[in-house]
Each structure stands twice: as structure tokens, then as C-alpha cells.
Coordinates of C-alpha atoms in Angstrom, one line a residue:
M299 CA 12.3 -12.5 13.4
L300 CA 10.6 -8.9 13.6
L301 CA 11.8 -8.1 10.3
T302 CA 11.1 -4.5 9.5
T303 CA 9.4 -2.9 6.4
I304 CA 7.2 -0.2 5.4
A305 CA 3.8 0.1 3.7
G306 CA 5.3 1.3 0.6
S307 CA 5.7 4.9 -0.3
L308 CA 8.3 7.5 0.7
P309 CA 8.4 11.1 0.2
K310 CA 9.6 12.2 -3.3
P311 CA 12.7 14.5 -3.6
S312 CA 11.8 18.2 -4.4
W313 CA 13.5 17.9 -7.8
L314 CA 11.3 15.1 -8.6
A315 CA 7.8 16.2 -7.7
K316 CA 6.3 19.0 -5.4
P317 CA 6.9 17.8 -1.7
E318 CA 4.4 16.7 0.9
R319 CA 1.4 16.2 -1.6
L320 CA -0.5 13.4 -2.9
W321 CA -1.1 13.6 -6.7
A322 CA 2.0 15.7 -6.9
P323 CA 2.8 16.9 -10.6
W324 CA 6.2 15.9 -11.8
E325 CA 8.8 18.6 -11.9
L326 CA 10.5 17.2 -15.2
S327 CA 9.5 15.5 -18.4
G328 CA 10.9 13.1 -20.9
E329 CA 14.3 11.3 -20.3
A330 CA 15.1 13.8 -17.7
L331 CA 12.2 12.5 -15.8
A332 CA 13.0 8.8 -16.3
E333 CA 16.3 9.4 -15.1
A334 CA 15.2 11.4 -12.1
K335 CA 12.7 8.8 -11.2
R336 CA 15.7 6.1 -11.2
D337 CA 17.7 8.3 -9.1
A338 CA 14.8 8.6 -6.5
V339 CA 14.4 4.9 -6.4
L340 CA 18.2 4.5 -5.7
L341 CA 17.9 7.2 -2.8
A342 CA 14.8 5.5 -1.4
L343 CA 16.3 2.1 -1.3
K344 CA 19.7 3.4 0.4
E345 CA 17.7 5.4 2.9
Q346 CA 15.9 2.4 4.0
E347 CA 19.2 0.2 3.9
A348 CA 20.8 2.9 6.0
A349 CA 18.0 3.2 8.6
G350 CA 18.1 -0.6 9.0
I351 CA 14.9 -1.7 7.4
D352 CA 15.0 -5.3 6.4
I353 CA 12.5 -5.6 3.7
V354 CA 12.6 -2.6 1.4
T355 CA 10.3 -1.2 -1.4
D356 CA 11.2 1.3 -4.4
G357 CA 9.4 4.0 -2.3
E358 CA 6.9 4.3 -5.2
Q359 CA 9.1 6.8 -6.7
S360 CA 8.1 6.2 -10.1
R361 CA 4.2 6.7 -9.6
Q362 CA 2.4 10.1 -9.3
H363 CA -0.2 8.0 -7.4
F364 CA -0.3 4.4 -6.2
V365 CA -3.5 3.7 -8.2
H366 CA -3.1 5.8 -11.4
G367 CA 0.4 4.6 -11.8
F368 CA -1.0 1.3 -12.8
L369 CA -4.2 2.7 -14.8
E370 CA -1.8 4.8 -17.1
H371 CA -0.7 1.5 -18.6
V372 CA -4.2 0.1 -19.2
E373 CA -6.0 0.3 -22.4
G374 CA -9.8 1.1 -22.0
V375 CA -8.9 3.9 -19.5
D376 CA -9.1 7.3 -20.8
F377 CA -7.2 9.8 -19.1
S378 CA -8.5 12.6 -21.3
K379 CA -11.8 12.1 -19.9
R380 CA -11.2 13.2 -16.2
V381 CA -14.1 13.5 -13.8
T382 CA -14.3 14.6 -10.1
I383 CA -16.0 12.0 -7.8
G384 CA -16.2 11.1 -4.2
I385 CA -14.2 8.1 -3.2
R386 CA -13.9 6.0 -0.1
A387 CA -17.6 6.5 0.5
N388 CA -17.4 10.2 -0.6
R389 CA -14.9 10.7 2.3
Y390 CA -12.9 13.1 -0.2
K391 CA -13.0 14.0 -3.8
A392 CA -10.4 13.0 -6.5
E393 CA -10.1 13.8 -10.2
V394 CA -10.0 10.3 -11.9
P395 CA -9.9 8.9 -15.4
T396 CA -12.8 7.0 -17.0
V397 CA -13.3 3.3 -18.2
V398 CA -14.6 3.7 -21.7
G399 CA -14.1 0.2 -23.1
P400 CA -12.7 -3.4 -22.3
I401 CA -9.7 -3.0 -20.2
R402 CA -6.4 -4.9 -20.9
R403 CA -2.9 -4.1 -20.3
K404 CA -0.9 -2.3 -23.0
G405 CA 2.2 -4.4 -21.9
P406 CA 4.2 -4.8 -18.7
V407 CA 3.5 -2.0 -16.4
H408 CA 6.2 -2.2 -13.4
S409 CA 8.6 -4.5 -14.8
E410 CA 11.3 -2.1 -15.5
E411 CA 10.9 -0.6 -12.1
V412 CA 11.3 -4.0 -10.4
R413 CA 14.4 -4.7 -12.6
F414 CA 16.1 -1.7 -11.5
A415 CA 15.2 -2.0 -7.8
R416 CA 16.2 -5.6 -7.8
A417 CA 19.5 -4.9 -9.3
H418 CA 20.3 -2.4 -6.6
T419 CA 19.5 -3.8 -3.4
Q420 CA 20.5 -7.2 -1.8
K421 CA 17.7 -6.9 0.5
K422 CA 14.4 -8.7 0.3
L423 CA 12.2 -6.7 -2.1
K424 CA 8.5 -5.8 -1.5
F425 CA 6.6 -4.4 -4.3
T426 CA 3.2 -2.6 -4.1
I427 CA 0.3 -2.4 -6.5
P428 CA -3.4 -1.4 -6.1
G429 CA -6.0 -4.0 -5.0
P430 CA -9.1 -4.3 -7.4
M431 CA -11.6 -2.9 -4.9
T432 CA -9.4 0.2 -4.4
I433 CA -9.0 0.5 -8.1
V434 CA -12.8 0.4 -8.8
D435 CA -13.2 3.0 -6.1
T436 CA -10.6 5.3 -7.6
I437 CA -12.0 5.6 -11.1
A438 CA -15.1 6.6 -13.2
D439 CA -16.8 3.7 -15.3
E440 CA -18.8 4.3 -18.2
Y441 CA -18.4 0.8 -19.9
Y442 CA -18.9 -2.1 -17.3
R443 CA -21.3 -0.3 -14.9
D444 CA -20.9 -3.0 -12.3
R445 CA -18.4 -2.8 -9.5
R446 CA -18.0 -6.3 -9.1
R447 CA -17.5 -7.4 -12.8
L448 CA -15.0 -4.2 -13.1
A449 CA -13.1 -5.4 -10.0
L450 CA -12.8 -9.0 -11.5
E451 CA -11.6 -7.7 -14.8
F452 CA -8.9 -5.7 -13.1
A453 CA -8.0 -8.6 -10.9
R454 CA -7.2 -10.6 -14.0
L455 CA -5.0 -7.6 -15.2
I456 CA -3.3 -7.5 -11.6
N457 CA -2.6 -11.3 -11.8
E458 CA -0.9 -11.0 -15.2
E459 CA 1.3 -8.2 -13.9
A460 CA 1.9 -10.1 -10.5
R461 CA 3.1 -13.1 -12.1
E462 CA 5.6 -11.1 -14.3
L463 CA 6.8 -9.1 -11.1
A464 CA 7.5 -12.4 -9.1
A465 CA 9.4 -14.0 -11.9
L466 CA 11.6 -10.9 -11.8
G467 CA 12.7 -11.3 -8.2
V468 CA 9.9 -9.6 -6.0
D469 CA 9.9 -11.3 -2.5
I470 CA 6.7 -10.0 -1.4
L471 CA 3.8 -8.4 -3.6
Q472 CA 1.5 -6.2 -1.8
L473 CA -2.0 -5.2 -2.9
D474 CA -3.1 -1.9 -1.3
E475 CA -6.9 -2.1 -0.4
P476 CA -7.7 0.9 1.8
A477 CA -11.3 0.5 0.4
F478 CA -11.6 -2.8 2.6
N479 CA -12.3 -0.7 5.6
V480 CA -15.0 1.2 4.0
Y481 CA -17.1 -1.3 1.8
L482 CA -17.4 -3.9 4.3
D483 CA -20.5 -5.7 2.6
E484 CA -18.4 -5.8 -0.7
V485 CA -15.5 -7.2 0.8
K486 CA -17.7 -10.2 1.8
A487 CA -19.5 -10.4 -1.5
W488 CA -16.7 -10.0 -4.0
G489 CA -13.6 -8.4 -2.4
I490 CA -11.9 -11.6 -1.2
E491 CA -12.9 -13.2 -4.5
A492 CA -11.1 -10.5 -6.5
L493 CA -8.0 -10.6 -4.2
H494 CA -7.9 -14.5 -5.0
R495 CA -8.0 -13.9 -8.7
A496 CA -5.3 -11.2 -8.4
I497 CA -2.8 -13.6 -6.8
E498 CA -3.6 -16.9 -8.4
G499 CA -0.4 -18.7 -9.4
V500 CA 1.9 -15.9 -8.1
S501 CA 5.0 -17.5 -6.9
C502 CA 6.2 -15.1 -4.4
K503 CA 4.5 -14.0 -1.0
T504 CA 1.5 -12.0 -1.0
A505 CA 0.2 -9.1 1.2
V506 CA -2.8 -7.0 1.5
H507 CA -2.6 -3.5 3.1
I508 CA -5.8 -2.6 4.6
C509 CA -5.2 0.7 6.8
Y510 CA -7.2 3.7 7.5
G511 CA -5.8 5.8 5.0
Y512 CA -2.7 8.4 4.2
G513 CA -2.2 11.0 7.1
I514 CA -4.2 13.6 5.2
T515 CA -6.8 16.1 6.6
A516 CA -9.9 14.1 5.1
N517 CA -8.7 10.8 6.5
I518 CA -7.8 12.3 10.0
E519 CA -11.3 14.1 10.1
W520 CA -12.9 10.8 9.1
K521 CA -11.3 8.8 11.9
Q522 CA -12.6 11.2 14.4
T523 CA -16.2 10.2 13.5
L524 CA -15.3 6.4 14.0
G525 CA -15.7 6.4 18.0
S526 CA -13.4 5.3 20.8
E527 CA -12.9 2.1 19.0
W528 CA -12.2 1.3 15.3
R529 CA -13.6 -2.2 14.8
Q530 CA -14.0 -2.4 11.1
Y531 CA -11.1 -4.9 11.1
A532 CA -13.5 -7.2 13.1
E533 CA -15.4 -7.8 9.9
T534 CA -12.3 -8.1 7.3
F535 CA -9.9 -10.1 9.6
P536 CA -12.0 -13.3 9.7
L537 CA -12.5 -13.3 6.0
L538 CA -8.7 -12.7 5.5
A539 CA -7.7 -15.3 7.9
G540 CA -9.6 -17.8 5.7
S541 CA -8.0 -16.3 2.5
R542 CA -5.0 -17.3 0.4
I543 CA -3.2 -14.1 1.2
D544 CA 0.1 -14.6 3.2
Q545 CA 0.4 -11.4 5.0
V546 CA -2.1 -8.7 6.4
S547 CA -0.6 -5.0 6.8
L548 CA -2.6 -2.7 9.1
E549 CA -2.6 0.4 11.2
C550 CA -1.8 0.1 14.9
A551 CA 0.3 3.2 16.1
N552 CA -1.7 5.9 17.8
S553 CA -4.9 4.2 16.4
R554 CA -8.1 3.2 18.2
V555 CA -7.9 -0.3 16.9
P556 CA -8.2 -2.9 19.7
L557 CA -5.1 -5.0 19.4
S558 CA -7.1 -8.0 20.5
L559 CA -8.5 -8.0 17.0
L560 CA -5.0 -9.1 15.7
G561 CA -5.8 -12.5 17.1
L562 CA -8.6 -13.0 14.3
L563 CA -5.6 -13.1 11.9
Q564 CA -4.3 -16.6 13.3
G565 CA -2.1 -18.3 10.8
K566 CA -1.1 -15.0 8.8
D567 CA 1.9 -12.9 9.0
V568 CA 0.9 -9.6 10.4
L569 CA 2.5 -6.4 9.4
V570 CA 2.0 -4.4 12.4
G571 CA 1.9 -0.5 11.9
A572 CA 4.2 1.0 14.8
I573 CA 4.6 4.3 13.1
D574 CA 2.0 7.0 12.9
V575 CA 2.2 8.5 9.3
A576 CA -0.5 11.1 10.4
T577 CA 2.2 13.4 12.4
K578 CA 5.4 14.8 11.9
G579 CA 6.6 13.9 15.2
I580 CA 9.2 11.1 15.2
E581 CA 8.5 8.2 17.4
T582 CA 11.3 7.2 19.8
P583 CA 12.6 3.6 19.6
E584 CA 10.9 2.9 22.9
Q585 CA 7.6 3.8 21.7
V586 CA 7.8 1.6 18.5
A587 CA 9.2 -1.3 20.8
E588 CA 6.0 -0.8 23.1
T589 CA 3.6 -1.1 20.1
I590 CA 5.4 -4.1 19.1
R591 CA 5.1 -5.8 22.6
K592 CA 1.6 -5.0 22.8
A593 CA 0.9 -6.8 19.3
M594 CA 2.9 -9.7 20.5
A595 CA 0.2 -10.6 23.0
F596 CA -1.9 -11.7 20.0
V597 CA 0.7 -12.5 17.3
P598 CA 3.9 -14.6 17.7
P599 CA 7.0 -12.9 16.9
D600 CA 8.0 -15.3 14.2
R601 CA 4.7 -13.7 12.4
L602 CA 5.1 -10.3 13.3
Y603 CA 6.4 -7.7 11.0
P604 CA 6.9 -4.1 12.2
C605 CA 5.8 -1.8 9.9
T606 CA 4.4 1.9 9.2
N607 CA 0.8 2.4 9.3
C608 CA 0.5 3.6 5.9
G609 CA 2.7 5.3 3.0
M610 CA 4.7 8.2 4.0
V611 CA 4.7 10.2 0.8
P612 CA 3.0 13.4 2.3
L613 CA 5.7 13.9 4.9
P614 CA 8.9 16.0 4.9
R615 CA 11.6 13.7 3.8
E616 CA 13.8 14.1 7.0
V617 CA 10.6 13.3 9.2
A618 CA 10.4 10.2 7.1
R619 CA 14.0 9.3 7.6
G620 CA 13.6 9.6 11.4
K621 CA 10.7 7.3 11.4
L622 CA 12.6 4.9 9.3
R623 CA 15.2 4.7 11.9
A624 CA 13.0 4.6 14.8
L625 CA 11.2 1.8 13.3
A626 CA 14.2 -0.4 13.0
A627 CA 15.6 0.6 16.4
G628 CA 12.5 -0.1 18.1
A629 CA 12.4 -3.7 16.5
A630 CA 16.0 -4.1 17.6
L631 CA 15.0 -3.5 21.1
V632 CA 12.4 -6.1 21.3
R633 CA 14.5 -8.8 19.4
K634 CA 17.2 -8.0 22.2
D635 CA 14.8 -8.7 24.9
L636 CA 13.6 -11.9 23.0
A637 CA 17.1 -12.9 22.9
C638 CA 17.7 -12.8 26.5

């Protein structure tokens, strides 16, 4: 009960990539880079275990970016043809590759990463991959020229990958869909359809992560425009409650999300973000416990999983370690209360 986990990413060591940066370039190349990635995964697993996290991830240590780490292995995506586009409804700009032809996987994308992580932890293992809508929003398209069609094509590729990863021992496969909080009409029109295609026949538990984004300046400034209450979830939660997804991961700590909206996710496991990734301040266990207790007014304890709001890759490593410890300790406080 109240098993802890993280949204996915952890900071990379400085010997692997430039710290506290999204899209950070690698510091090594060739076999030295491959070895460094494996070493970083080991550290990420052991740091989560040492902190007391129950369901661990590989920390996304082998990927420069959570979307492009998948796209690098897709035929029809040209990384030599990079363009700068506005993403997340022009909230910020990013340099992205271009779809220039029919897309297909060149081969397994993350299988080796999962094999390595699975071999080095006895904990339950979660693995994260980008969702179809967020991929479509983080790439230029010169071939399909139709967001729904492109999303469904990527969902097909994701499904191929997801089935393989589940067979290798992943306990939970999470699709990251921050775009779900931006394109609300498209979520209704084809976003859920694309999610269903992506998880069809997948044997492990499935999750979708739909927070308000990394703790970077563009996201923080955007949140300040959302008013006193962030109610985007009110439109997406009923759709997800009726979907075939098992778990929903969202942002609660230091957010303006009315926690009563969690009641719209009845029947789903809820990964409640109890750690704020937009600040370098480390929560106390009591603060984490307070967020969990408030969420329990709307989510039964056996369906509640204390989590981080989003990935922690932009944070200093010591801050991330402290937040991991606080997350585990705060959940332990609530479990102790429930046992009384």
C-alpha cells in the first residue's frame, strides 16, 4: 500500500552529460558513452533503492531526451533535417527532427536498457516512453501532414516496442503525455484512441503521465497564466477513467490542481505527485505526508502511489536524492498511521 515511485527521469552525472539541463549533450562517445550510460543506470537504480523507493526506473539515463531517445531509432525520421518549432502550443521552442517518409522502427529501441535494468534490481521496474500525442507535438512533419494519422502511426510503433518490453520483465509501462494538458480537444478527438492503440495486447500494467511539465522557466511562467485553479484535468480525467489505461500520474505538490478532481479517476491507480520538481527546496517527510493525506480524501489508499510531479533531470543530483528520501519517508509516515 502507498508504494512509491518517480515520474521517470533523474539527473545525469556530470561525467555523462552536462548537469541541470534538458537536451544536454553527451560528454563521451562510442563505447565509452555506452559504458557510462550503463554505470549511470546502476547509480540511478541504487540511489532509488537506498532512498526506499518501491517501484524504480532506469532514471532515463540512456536518453538525451525522453522523446528523441525513441525517435532516434525510427526510420522515416531525419535528424539531419532539424528545424526549430514551437511546442506545447508554442509555450517554448525546440530544435526537432523531421518526418520525411513512412515511419517504422529500425529494430528494438529500449530492449537492451530494460534487460540491463531488470538484471540489476529486484524491485518492481517501471519504464517510460513518450506517448503518441507528445511525439507528434515534438517533431516536424513533412510527410503525413495530419496529426491524428501521424499519432496513430506512432502508436503502432509504440505498441510493437511496448509488447517487447513487457515480455522482458517491465512491471509498469508509462506513456508520457504532457501534451494532454494542452490540446484538450485533440485528447477527445484522437488522443485516447492513440493511447489504446499503443497499449493493445501489452501484458504489463500501463500508465499515462500528464503533468504540467518539467520545472523549467517556460513551464513555470506558463503556470502563472493558468489562474488560481488548474482545471485542465477536469476534461481529461473522465476520458482516462473510461480508458483501458491502468494508472494515471499527475502533479499535486505545490500546484493549483483542485484535489477533488482526483475523484474523477475512480477505478484507476493514481500516481499522486507529492514532490515539487520546480524547486530546489527539499520537502520534509511531513510535507509529503500531508499531500498524500489530502489525496486520500478522493483516492483509496490501495490505489494511491506517492510519486514525483514530473521528471527530475533538470535538478542537482543531491537535491534529487533528498527528494527521493523525503518521498519514501513521507509515505512511510502515512502507512504507519493507517496501520494504527
